[in-house]
Short mmCIF file of C-alpha atoms in Angstrom, two decimals:
data_model
loop_
_atom_site.label_atom_id
_atom_site.label_comp_id
_atom_site.label_asym_id
_atom_site.label_seq_id
_atom_site.Cartn_x
_atom_site.Cartn_y
_atom_site.Cartn_z
CA MET A 1 10.85 -6.90 12.09
CA ALA A 2 8.77 -9.92 12.47
CA SER A 3 6.52 -9.26 9.62
CA ASN A 4 9.58 -9.66 7.29
CA ASN A 5 10.82 -12.96 8.78
CA LEU A 6 10.08 -16.54 7.86
CA LEU A 7 7.46 -18.38 9.55
CA VAL A 8 9.96 -21.20 10.30
CA LEU A 9 12.25 -18.79 12.20
CA GLU A 10 9.45 -17.22 13.80
CA ALA A 11 8.07 -20.55 14.93
CA LEU A 12 11.43 -21.25 16.56
CA ASP A 13 11.79 -17.83 18.21
CA SER A 14 8.47 -18.12 19.82
CA ALA A 15 8.23 -21.77 20.44
CA LYS A 16 7.74 -22.84 24.20
CA THR A 17 10.48 -24.65 26.16
CA GLN A 18 10.13 -28.54 25.24
CA TRP A 19 12.07 -31.65 25.50
CA TYR A 20 14.13 -31.08 22.40
CA HIS A 21 15.42 -28.01 23.85
CA ALA A 22 16.70 -29.98 26.94
CA LYS A 23 17.90 -32.74 24.74
CA ALA A 24 20.07 -30.17 22.54
CA ILE A 25 21.63 -28.93 25.64
CA VAL A 26 22.64 -32.45 26.87
CA ILE A 27 23.93 -33.36 23.30
CA ALA A 28 25.97 -30.18 23.12
CA GLY A 29 26.98 -29.80 26.56
CA MET A 30 28.49 -33.20 26.90
CA GLY A 31 30.91 -32.03 23.89
CA PHE A 32 31.78 -29.50 26.20
CA PHE A 33 32.02 -31.46 29.46
CA THR A 34 34.60 -33.69 27.50
CA ASP A 35 36.52 -30.44 26.16
CA ALA A 36 36.84 -29.14 29.83
CA TYR A 37 37.67 -32.48 31.17
CA ASP A 38 40.48 -33.27 28.19
CA LEU A 39 42.02 -29.77 28.45
CA PHE A 40 42.44 -29.44 32.31
CA CYS A 41 43.05 -33.11 33.51
CA ILE A 42 46.86 -32.43 32.28
CA SER A 43 46.91 -30.30 35.05
CA THR A 44 46.48 -33.19 37.56
CA VAL A 45 49.30 -35.29 35.91
CA SER A 46 51.81 -32.74 34.80
CA LYS A 47 53.85 -33.14 38.10
CA LEU A 48 53.36 -36.80 38.00
CA LEU A 49 54.99 -36.89 34.53
CA GLY A 50 57.99 -34.93 35.66
CA ARG A 51 58.73 -37.41 38.84
CA LEU A 52 58.31 -40.40 36.09
CA TYR A 53 60.56 -39.05 33.18
CA TYR A 54 62.58 -36.20 34.47
CA PRO A 55 63.95 -37.60 37.93
CA GLU A 56 67.31 -35.86 37.42
CA HIS A 57 65.77 -32.49 36.59
CA THR A 58 65.56 -31.48 40.38
CA THR A 59 66.36 -28.18 42.39
CA ASP A 60 66.70 -27.39 45.76
CA GLY A 61 66.24 -30.73 47.04
CA ASN A 62 62.87 -31.13 45.41
CA PRO A 63 61.52 -34.15 43.06
CA GLY A 64 62.17 -34.14 39.44
CA LYS A 65 59.75 -31.88 37.32
CA LEU A 66 59.20 -31.22 33.70
CA PRO A 67 61.54 -28.78 32.16
CA THR A 68 60.01 -25.33 31.57
CA HIS A 69 59.68 -25.62 27.76
CA ILE A 70 58.56 -29.35 27.90
CA ASN A 71 55.78 -28.29 30.67
CA ASN A 72 54.54 -25.60 28.58
CA ALA A 73 54.58 -27.73 25.50
CA VAL A 74 52.56 -30.48 27.38
CA ILE A 75 50.22 -28.11 28.63
CA GLY A 76 49.71 -25.66 25.70
CA VAL A 77 50.05 -27.97 22.75
CA ALA A 78 46.20 -28.89 23.04
CA LEU A 79 45.34 -25.09 23.14
CA CYS A 80 47.34 -24.82 19.66
CA GLY A 81 45.24 -27.42 18.15
CA THR A 82 42.17 -26.06 19.86
CA LEU A 83 42.72 -22.74 18.15
CA ALA A 84 43.44 -24.31 14.79
CA GLY A 85 40.18 -26.46 14.92
CA GLN A 86 37.98 -23.52 15.90
CA LEU A 87 38.65 -21.81 12.81
CA VAL A 88 38.61 -24.96 10.26
CA PHE A 89 35.47 -26.34 11.69
CA GLY A 90 33.73 -22.87 12.20
CA TRP A 91 34.69 -22.20 8.58
CA LEU A 92 33.27 -25.65 7.51
CA GLY A 93 30.16 -25.24 9.88
CA ASP A 94 29.13 -22.36 7.66
CA LYS A 95 30.09 -24.12 4.25
CA LEU A 96 29.06 -27.63 4.79
CA GLY A 97 26.49 -27.29 7.60
CA ARG A 98 26.48 -27.42 11.08
CA LYS A 99 25.34 -31.08 11.40
CA LYS A 100 27.46 -32.54 8.67
CA VAL A 101 30.89 -31.68 10.60
CA TYR A 102 29.54 -32.04 14.37
CA GLY A 103 30.05 -35.71 14.27
CA ILE A 104 33.54 -35.67 13.11
CA THR A 105 34.76 -33.38 16.16
CA LEU A 106 33.46 -35.97 18.59
CA ILE A 107 35.37 -38.93 16.61
CA LEU A 108 38.43 -37.04 16.66
CA MET A 109 38.12 -36.55 20.40
CA VAL A 110 37.54 -40.06 21.31
CA ILE A 111 40.62 -41.49 19.28
CA CYS A 112 43.10 -38.73 20.29
CA ALA A 113 42.01 -38.97 24.11
CA ILE A 114 42.41 -42.86 23.81
CA CYS A 115 45.73 -42.37 21.89
CA SER A 116 47.09 -39.74 24.38
CA GLY A 117 47.49 -42.39 26.98
CA LEU A 118 49.74 -44.47 24.65
CA SER A 119 53.48 -44.23 24.07
CA PHE A 120 55.80 -45.07 20.70
CA GLY A 121 58.64 -45.92 22.82
CA PHE A 122 60.19 -45.80 26.41
CA SER A 123 62.30 -42.70 26.50
CA PRO A 124 61.16 -39.47 28.24
CA LYS A 125 61.48 -38.14 24.53
CA ALA A 126 59.16 -40.65 22.81
CA VAL A 127 56.68 -40.52 25.55
CA ILE A 128 56.26 -36.78 25.73
CA GLY A 129 56.49 -36.48 21.85
CA THR A 130 53.54 -38.99 21.43
CA LEU A 131 51.51 -37.27 24.00
CA CYS A 132 52.04 -33.74 22.52
CA PHE A 133 51.21 -35.18 19.04
CA PHE A 134 47.85 -36.80 20.16
CA ARG A 135 47.09 -33.89 22.25
CA PHE A 136 47.28 -31.44 19.40
CA TRP A 137 44.88 -33.43 17.46
CA LEU A 138 42.69 -33.60 20.80
CA GLY A 139 42.52 -30.10 20.98
CA PHE A 140 41.97 -29.74 17.07
CA GLY A 141 38.33 -31.71 17.79
CA ILE A 142 37.76 -29.75 20.90
CA GLY A 143 38.05 -26.44 18.96
CA GLY A 144 35.40 -27.44 16.33
CA ASP A 145 33.10 -28.24 19.43
CA TYR A 146 33.29 -24.50 20.46
CA PRO A 147 31.47 -22.75 17.33
CA LEU A 148 29.25 -25.58 16.35
CA SER A 149 27.46 -26.30 19.74
CA ALA A 150 27.06 -22.56 20.11
CA THR A 151 25.86 -21.91 16.76
CA ILE A 152 23.39 -25.07 16.98
CA MET A 153 22.31 -23.95 20.20
CA SER A 154 21.46 -20.48 19.40
CA GLU A 155 19.55 -21.45 16.22
CA TYR A 156 17.55 -24.14 18.00
CA ALA A 157 16.47 -21.76 20.95
CA ASN A 158 13.64 -19.67 21.23
CA LYS A 159 14.63 -15.85 21.64
CA ARG A 160 13.20 -15.61 25.53
CA THR A 161 15.43 -18.12 26.83
CA ARG A 162 18.22 -18.25 24.10
CA GLY A 163 21.11 -17.01 26.48
CA ALA A 164 20.13 -19.26 29.34
CA PHE A 165 20.62 -22.21 26.82
CA ILE A 166 23.66 -21.34 25.34
CA ALA A 167 25.10 -20.44 28.77
CA ALA A 168 23.80 -24.12 30.27
CA VAL A 169 25.80 -25.85 27.23
CA PHE A 170 28.85 -23.87 28.27
CA ALA A 171 28.29 -24.68 32.09
CA MET A 172 29.11 -28.38 31.20
CA GLN A 173 32.66 -27.11 31.01
CA GLY A 174 32.41 -26.71 34.88
CA MET A 175 31.24 -30.26 35.16
CA GLY A 176 34.16 -31.22 32.96
CA ILE A 177 36.60 -29.56 35.37
CA ILE A 178 35.04 -30.86 38.72
CA PHE A 179 35.32 -34.67 37.15
CA ALA A 180 38.83 -33.84 35.95
CA GLY A 181 39.86 -33.32 39.33
CA LEU A 182 37.32 -36.14 41.12
CA VAL A 183 38.60 -38.90 38.34
CA SER A 184 42.32 -37.92 38.85
CA MET A 185 41.52 -38.18 42.78
CA ILE A 186 39.90 -41.45 42.50
CA VAL A 187 42.65 -43.05 40.30
CA SER A 188 45.73 -41.87 42.11
CA LYS A 189 44.02 -42.86 45.50
CA ALA A 190 43.40 -46.58 44.13
CA PHE A 191 46.80 -46.75 42.92
CA LEU A 192 48.42 -45.06 46.21
CA ASN A 193 46.47 -47.63 48.28
CA ALA A 194 47.91 -50.46 46.17
CA ASN A 195 51.55 -49.03 45.91
CA PRO A 196 52.34 -47.22 49.30
CA ALA A 197 55.61 -45.34 49.13
CA PRO A 198 57.76 -42.97 51.43
CA SER A 199 57.99 -39.56 50.78
CA TYR A 200 60.60 -37.92 48.67
CA GLU A 201 62.82 -36.46 51.34
CA ALA A 202 62.49 -40.23 53.04
CA ASN A 203 63.77 -41.94 49.85
CA HIS A 204 64.35 -40.31 46.52
CA VAL A 205 63.81 -43.59 44.38
CA LEU A 206 61.17 -45.42 45.97
CA SER A 207 59.00 -42.26 46.37
CA THR A 208 58.24 -42.46 42.60
CA GLN A 209 55.99 -45.87 42.27
CA PRO A 210 56.67 -47.33 38.77
CA ASN A 211 52.96 -48.15 38.53
CA ALA A 212 52.17 -44.69 38.73
CA ASP A 213 52.69 -44.59 35.04
CA TYR A 214 49.44 -46.01 34.53
CA ALA A 215 47.54 -43.78 36.54
CA TRP A 216 48.30 -40.79 34.27
CA ARG A 217 47.36 -42.87 30.99
CA ILE A 218 44.05 -43.87 32.66
CA VAL A 219 43.36 -40.34 33.57
CA LEU A 220 43.66 -39.20 29.81
CA MET A 221 42.26 -42.02 28.25
CA LEU A 222 39.00 -41.72 30.37
CA GLY A 223 38.32 -38.70 28.49
CA ALA A 224 37.13 -40.44 25.43
CA LEU A 225 33.97 -41.91 27.42
CA PRO A 226 31.48 -39.03 27.41
CA ALA A 227 32.38 -38.23 23.98
CA LEU A 228 31.51 -41.95 22.80
CA LEU A 229 28.31 -41.96 24.65
CA THR A 230 26.72 -39.11 22.89
CA TYR A 231 28.11 -39.63 19.45
CA TYR A 232 24.83 -41.60 18.39
CA TRP A 233 22.50 -38.79 19.48
CA ARG A 234 24.55 -35.82 18.05
CA ILE A 235 24.45 -37.46 14.49
CA GLN A 236 20.68 -37.80 14.85
CA MET A 237 20.19 -34.02 15.47
CA PRO A 238 18.38 -32.64 12.31
CA GLU A 239 20.48 -29.79 10.56
CA THR A 240 19.21 -26.19 12.21
CA GLY A 241 16.21 -24.57 10.50
CA ARG A 242 18.09 -21.58 10.07
CA TYR A 243 20.94 -23.34 7.90
CA THR A 244 18.62 -25.20 5.63
CA ALA A 245 16.40 -22.34 5.04
CA VAL A 246 18.82 -19.25 5.02
CA ILE A 247 21.86 -20.81 3.48
CA GLU A 248 20.80 -24.08 1.89
CA GLY A 249 17.42 -22.06 0.63
CA ASN A 250 15.33 -25.21 1.23
CA ALA A 251 12.54 -23.54 3.14
CA LYS A 252 10.51 -26.93 2.65
CA GLN A 253 13.04 -28.91 4.41
CA ALA A 254 13.28 -26.47 7.11
CA ALA A 255 9.94 -26.46 7.59
CA ALA A 256 9.41 -30.16 7.71
CA ASP A 257 12.55 -30.57 10.01
CA MET A 258 11.41 -28.08 12.61
CA GLY A 259 7.88 -28.89 12.43
CA ARG A 260 8.72 -32.26 13.41
CA VAL A 261 10.85 -31.16 16.12
CA LEU A 262 8.34 -28.59 17.44
CA ASP A 263 5.24 -31.06 16.76
CA ILE A 264 3.69 -27.98 14.59
CA GLU A 265 2.62 -27.42 10.98
CA ILE A 266 4.98 -24.76 9.63
CA GLN A 267 4.54 -23.23 6.21
CA ALA A 268 7.31 -23.46 3.78
CA GLU A 269 7.27 -19.93 2.19
CA GLN A 270 9.64 -20.65 -0.52
CA ASP A 271 8.79 -17.57 -2.60
CA LYS A 272 9.51 -15.39 0.41
CA LEU A 273 12.89 -17.16 1.47
CA ALA A 274 14.40 -15.95 -2.08
CA MET A 275 13.61 -12.22 -1.08
CA PHE A 276 14.94 -13.13 2.16
CA LYS A 277 18.14 -14.73 1.06
CA ALA A 278 18.61 -11.62 -1.33
CA ASN A 279 18.74 -9.25 1.47
CA ASN A 280 21.36 -11.10 3.32
CA ASP A 281 23.83 -12.27 0.67
CA TYR A 282 27.11 -10.51 1.80
CA SER A 283 30.20 -12.21 2.65
CA LEU A 284 32.61 -11.77 5.77
CA LEU A 285 34.96 -9.45 4.03
CA SER A 286 32.38 -6.86 2.51
CA LYS A 287 31.95 -3.62 3.57
CA LYS A 288 28.36 -4.23 4.33
CA PHE A 289 29.37 -6.57 7.03
CA LEU A 290 32.27 -4.37 8.21
CA ASP A 291 29.67 -1.41 8.65
CA ARG A 292 27.20 -3.65 10.38
CA HIS A 293 29.28 -5.88 12.51
CA GLY A 294 32.90 -5.12 12.30
CA LEU A 295 33.03 -3.41 15.99
CA HIS A 296 30.85 -6.31 17.39
CA LEU A 297 33.69 -8.83 15.92
CA ILE A 298 36.63 -6.64 17.47
CA GLY A 299 34.59 -6.56 20.68
CA THR A 300 33.94 -10.55 20.97
CA MET A 301 37.44 -11.23 19.70
CA SER A 302 39.27 -8.70 22.11
CA THR A 303 37.23 -9.54 25.20
CA TRP A 304 37.67 -13.46 24.69
CA PHE A 305 41.28 -12.87 24.16
CA LEU A 306 41.71 -10.90 27.37
CA LEU A 307 39.47 -13.11 29.33
CA ASP A 308 41.25 -16.54 28.41
CA ILE A 309 44.78 -14.92 29.28
CA ALA A 310 43.08 -14.83 32.71
CA PHE A 311 40.94 -17.69 32.88
CA TYR A 312 43.65 -20.33 31.75
CA SER A 313 46.10 -18.85 33.91
CA GLN A 314 43.82 -19.55 36.65
CA ASN A 315 43.37 -23.14 35.86
CA LEU A 316 46.54 -24.07 34.49
CA THR A 317 48.99 -22.46 37.01
CA GLN A 318 46.75 -23.62 40.15
CA LYS A 319 48.57 -26.56 40.80
CA ASP A 320 51.85 -24.22 41.40
CA ILE A 321 50.00 -21.75 43.71
CA PHE A 322 48.24 -24.88 45.80
CA PRO A 323 51.35 -25.31 47.72
CA VAL A 324 51.89 -21.66 48.34
CA MET A 325 48.31 -21.31 49.63
CA GLY A 326 48.77 -24.50 51.84
CA LEU A 327 46.20 -26.64 50.37
CA THR A 328 48.96 -29.22 49.35
CA ASN A 329 52.04 -30.30 50.86
CA LYS A 330 55.32 -29.43 49.52
CA ALA A 331 56.54 -31.78 46.81
CA LYS A 332 59.51 -33.31 48.76
CA GLN A 333 57.10 -34.18 51.92
CA VAL A 334 55.02 -36.57 49.65
CA ASN A 335 55.43 -39.32 47.43
CA ALA A 336 54.54 -39.26 43.44
CA LEU A 337 50.87 -40.47 43.83
CA GLU A 338 50.04 -38.46 47.10
CA GLU A 339 51.00 -35.25 45.16
CA MET A 340 48.81 -36.14 42.32
CA PHE A 341 45.96 -36.80 44.63
CA GLU A 342 46.55 -33.81 46.68
CA THR A 343 46.57 -31.43 43.37
CA SER A 344 43.63 -33.20 42.17
CA ARG A 345 41.67 -32.81 45.57
CA ALA A 346 42.70 -29.06 45.69
CA MET A 347 41.65 -28.48 41.97
CA PHE A 348 37.98 -30.36 42.76
CA VAL A 349 37.59 -28.19 45.90
CA ILE A 350 37.94 -25.04 44.08
CA ALA A 351 36.17 -25.94 41.04
CA MET A 352 33.24 -27.21 43.07
CA PHE A 353 32.68 -24.27 45.34
CA GLY A 354 34.20 -21.44 43.04
CA THR A 355 33.87 -22.46 39.28
CA PHE A 356 30.93 -24.34 39.18
CA PRO A 357 28.37 -21.97 40.94
CA GLY A 358 29.37 -19.33 38.80
CA TYR A 359 28.41 -21.06 35.57
CA TRP A 360 25.04 -21.66 36.88
CA PHE A 361 24.41 -18.11 38.25
CA THR A 362 24.75 -17.21 34.69
CA VAL A 363 22.27 -19.69 33.29
CA ALA A 364 19.92 -18.24 36.15
CA PHE A 365 20.44 -14.62 35.57
CA ILE A 366 21.47 -14.04 31.91
CA GLU A 367 18.01 -13.37 30.90
CA LYS A 368 17.38 -10.87 33.64
CA LEU A 369 20.56 -9.15 33.97
CA GLY A 370 21.42 -9.21 30.36
CA ARG A 371 24.94 -10.47 28.63
CA PHE A 372 26.51 -7.10 28.68
CA ASN A 373 25.90 -6.50 32.28
CA ILE A 374 27.14 -9.58 33.32
CA GLN A 375 30.25 -9.35 31.51
CA LEU A 376 31.24 -6.02 32.77
CA MET A 377 30.71 -7.15 36.20
CA GLY A 378 32.61 -10.41 35.79
CA PHE A 379 35.63 -8.43 34.44
CA PHE A 380 35.39 -5.83 37.22
CA PHE A 381 35.54 -8.22 40.13
CA MET A 382 38.12 -10.43 38.66
CA SER A 383 40.33 -7.30 38.25
CA ILE A 384 39.56 -6.26 41.96
CA PHE A 385 40.11 -9.57 43.70
CA MET A 386 43.42 -10.47 41.71
CA PHE A 387 44.68 -6.83 42.48
CA ILE A 388 44.12 -7.59 45.98
CA ILE A 389 45.79 -10.86 45.73
CA GLY A 390 48.69 -9.41 44.01
CA ILE A 391 49.31 -6.48 46.30
CA LYS A 392 48.50 -8.37 49.71
CA TYR A 393 50.36 -11.50 48.52
CA ASP A 394 52.92 -11.63 51.18
CA ALA A 395 50.40 -11.18 53.98
CA LEU A 396 47.97 -13.66 52.32
CA ALA A 397 50.55 -16.51 51.50
CA THR A 398 50.64 -17.78 55.20
CA HIS A 399 49.36 -20.48 57.24
CA ASP A 400 47.20 -18.32 59.11
CA ASN A 401 45.39 -16.50 56.06
CA ARG A 402 45.50 -19.58 53.96
CA TRP A 403 41.69 -19.95 53.79
CA LEU A 404 41.26 -16.31 53.18
CA PHE A 405 43.54 -16.55 50.13
CA ALA A 406 41.56 -19.58 48.99
CA GLY A 407 38.40 -17.56 49.51
CA LEU A 408 39.70 -14.79 47.34
CA TYR A 409 41.29 -17.21 44.87
CA GLY A 410 38.01 -18.98 44.49
CA LEU A 411 35.90 -15.86 43.96
CA THR A 412 38.01 -15.07 40.93
CA PHE A 413 36.92 -18.25 39.55
CA PHE A 414 33.20 -17.57 40.53
CA PHE A 415 33.27 -14.07 38.85
CA ALA A 416 35.06 -15.43 35.64
CA ASN A 417 31.89 -18.04 35.19
CA PHE A 418 29.49 -15.74 36.48
CA GLY A 419 30.73 -13.18 33.92
CA PRO A 420 32.85 -13.05 30.93
CA ASN A 421 33.97 -16.82 30.75
CA SER A 422 30.25 -17.35 30.06
CA THR A 423 29.14 -14.10 27.95
CA THR A 424 32.18 -14.47 25.76
CA PHE A 425 31.01 -17.98 24.34
CA VAL A 426 27.31 -16.77 24.15
CA LEU A 427 27.58 -13.23 22.44
CA PRO A 428 29.09 -14.47 19.20
CA ALA A 429 26.51 -16.93 18.60
CA GLU A 430 23.93 -14.10 18.62
CA LEU A 431 25.58 -11.08 17.13
CA PHE A 432 26.22 -12.34 13.62
CA PRO A 433 24.12 -13.43 10.52
CA THR A 434 23.39 -16.94 9.74
CA ARG A 435 25.80 -17.07 6.81
CA VAL A 436 28.83 -16.26 8.74
CA ARG A 437 27.85 -16.94 12.43
CA SER A 438 29.96 -20.26 12.76
CA THR A 439 32.99 -18.21 11.29
CA CYS A 440 32.53 -15.31 13.58
CA HIS A 441 32.25 -17.53 16.64
CA ALA A 442 35.15 -19.53 15.50
CA MET A 443 37.13 -16.32 15.08
CA SER A 444 36.24 -14.93 18.62
CA ALA A 445 36.84 -18.26 20.06
CA ALA A 446 40.40 -18.56 18.39
CA ALA A 447 41.13 -15.13 19.70
CA GLY A 448 40.41 -16.64 23.13
CA LYS A 449 42.77 -19.37 22.50
CA ALA A 450 45.35 -17.13 21.52
CA GLY A 451 45.09 -15.58 25.13
CA ALA A 452 45.23 -19.23 26.61
CA LEU A 453 48.47 -19.61 24.84
CA VAL A 454 49.86 -16.60 26.18
CA SER A 455 48.81 -17.88 29.75
CA ALA A 456 50.47 -21.53 28.78
CA PHE A 457 53.70 -20.05 27.42
CA GLY A 458 53.78 -16.62 29.10
CA ILE A 459 51.95 -16.44 32.47
CA GLN A 460 52.85 -19.90 33.55
CA THR A 461 56.57 -19.07 33.66
CA TYR A 462 55.98 -16.86 36.59
CA THR A 463 54.46 -19.67 38.48
CA ILE A 464 56.13 -22.94 37.64
CA ASN A 465 58.68 -22.78 40.24
CA GLY A 466 56.23 -21.35 42.99
CA GLU A 467 58.27 -18.20 43.51
CA ARG A 468 56.31 -15.70 45.44
CA THR A 469 57.71 -12.60 44.00
CA LYS A 470 56.78 -13.94 40.41
CA ILE A 471 53.20 -15.20 41.29
CA LYS A 472 52.57 -11.60 42.66
CA LYS A 473 53.68 -10.08 39.29
CA ALA A 474 51.61 -12.61 37.64
CA MET A 475 48.39 -11.77 39.63
CA ILE A 476 49.01 -7.83 39.00
CA ILE A 477 49.17 -8.54 35.32
CA LEU A 478 46.07 -10.49 34.98
CA ALA A 479 44.27 -7.95 37.11
CA VAL A 480 45.13 -5.17 34.37
CA THR A 481 44.20 -7.63 31.66
CA ASN A 482 40.67 -8.11 33.17
CA MET A 483 40.43 -4.27 33.37
CA LEU A 484 41.32 -4.14 29.64
CA GLY A 485 38.39 -6.74 29.17
CA PHE A 486 36.21 -4.35 31.23
CA PHE A 487 36.56 -1.43 28.50
CA CYS A 488 36.53 -3.77 25.43
CA THR A 489 32.92 -5.23 26.52
CA PHE A 490 31.63 -1.65 25.36
CA LEU A 491 32.23 -2.73 21.70
CA VAL A 492 29.40 -5.04 21.98
CA THR A 493 25.68 -4.83 22.16
CA GLU A 494 23.12 -6.29 24.23
CA THR A 495 21.18 -8.96 22.66
CA LYS A 496 18.43 -10.16 25.39
CA GLY A 497 14.89 -10.83 24.29
CA ARG A 498 15.47 -10.03 20.67
CA SER A 499 15.36 -12.62 17.64
CA LEU A 500 18.72 -13.64 15.97
CA GLU A 501 17.57 -12.16 12.73
CA GLU A 502 16.64 -8.65 14.46
CA ILE A 503 20.00 -8.61 16.29
CA SER A 504 22.01 -9.34 13.01
CA GLY A 505 19.85 -7.21 10.67
CA GLU A 506 18.56 -10.30 8.69
CA ASP A 507 15.17 -9.39 8.98
CA GLY A 508 15.57 -6.33 6.80
CA SER A 509 15.33 -3.74 9.57
CA LYS A 510 19.08 -2.66 9.20
CA ASP A 511 18.49 -2.05 5.44
CA LYS A 512 15.42 0.20 6.03
CA ALA A 513 17.47 2.13 8.46
CA GLU A 514 20.51 2.35 6.01
CA ALA A 515 18.02 3.33 3.18
CA GLN A 516 16.49 6.02 5.18
CA MET A 517 19.39 7.54 6.30
CA SER A 518 20.85 7.18 2.56
CA ASN A 519 17.69 9.09 1.36
CA ARG A 520 18.01 11.85 4.23
CA GLY A 521 21.52 12.35 2.91
CA ASP A 522 20.54 12.72 -0.69
CA ARG A 523 17.84 15.48 0.45
CA GLU A 524 20.39 17.45 2.17
CA VAL A 525 22.60 17.25 -0.57
CA GLN A 526 19.96 18.42 -3.12
CA GLU A 527 18.70 21.43 -0.85
CA ILE A 528 22.51 22.59 -0.63
#
């Protein structure tokens, strides 16, 4: 209840939307912009890597491409790093503080994005090995950004607009995907204009421009730029008031930091803090946590796992589906840089008109419709549209119906983002106590990346060769996955309009409810 809460926390919950809210969204959001750019730009260059380094790996008169196991490694290694980084930095965020480890993730991302474009040697093994090594550690840094950005934004925001603010941070992922396509388009077009070449079917050798080896490196290395630009502002952010007060036990510092941010005077309440901490001093593995939040944690982990199987399958395999849809030419009909340009252009269009709007629909409606309803709606419509694509695939994958196919495919992206891709990020930042908030968000996000790995190493094997029957099966599998996500959503609860302490029970409301139930049980036993 509000009367049991600390004044510094009440001040944060009731604060008007101010400049510092917008600043926090931009600082945290630019991290997600970088995350998305770095994770998804690899899809625009992977086919070029195959032409450059595996020209002998050809089938049916098509140009060289990465062998399946190497393609999966190049695409999936960053996801492995992300999963590990989420767990490590999420745990550190609760143990050391959100701010102390927040800058480290950006530095790691900057260094590894630059190094991803370098090579130790000239052989395919050396180039791909270097790429995979640095993309793993790039993913490790990206992973840390998930729990830290979500937790910081949730702990800074007021309760009326908290969901919209967290969703706005995550919406920068959509901008990152758009720029991954846009930058790849610009770079490939610039190199193409300077290095014209015949198509593969016209000349197998000359169709792969030697200077194209610089194009993919530039695209990957440019991912360091946005992270570098926001580093200074990130390290200038004060520690969140909730962590300083509840975890560090320094009510005076929390009141001073948040008073300066909110431009008001806040009473420290050090005596009240001791009682507040005593009521909430339980660990992640305690029975108290399992009783209060066990089902919520299962819900956030399972829904994010199922969502990311579908979401990353959509993004990582679209390069294989575009030719079937007629959005790009067949590989043998173009040269290496033309293929990169057409793949990037198709990715840009789908992201601009399908992916990007969904994120901002969530920002606009999350405080009206609620997280729970948006997540249910998104899973349901993703499942419906993927079932339609899977069942009617042969009819849709024709020249006459290519725009209908593109529309249905775009709608799956729209409802992913105006749906569970956004809400699975928001809910773990709200449902759990301050003491384990970052760790629980990390566990949920790591479950999501486990789903992404299923996509990279499993679903992608159905689409890599562009075979219609296999793509059809993949779509039906993803439709079933989304429907499972729909039912798992019932394990979480609505958090709209409530303070973080009310949701988690840190305000003492759940202690009172549990005490009343215990007393009622004791009376019933005595009466018997």
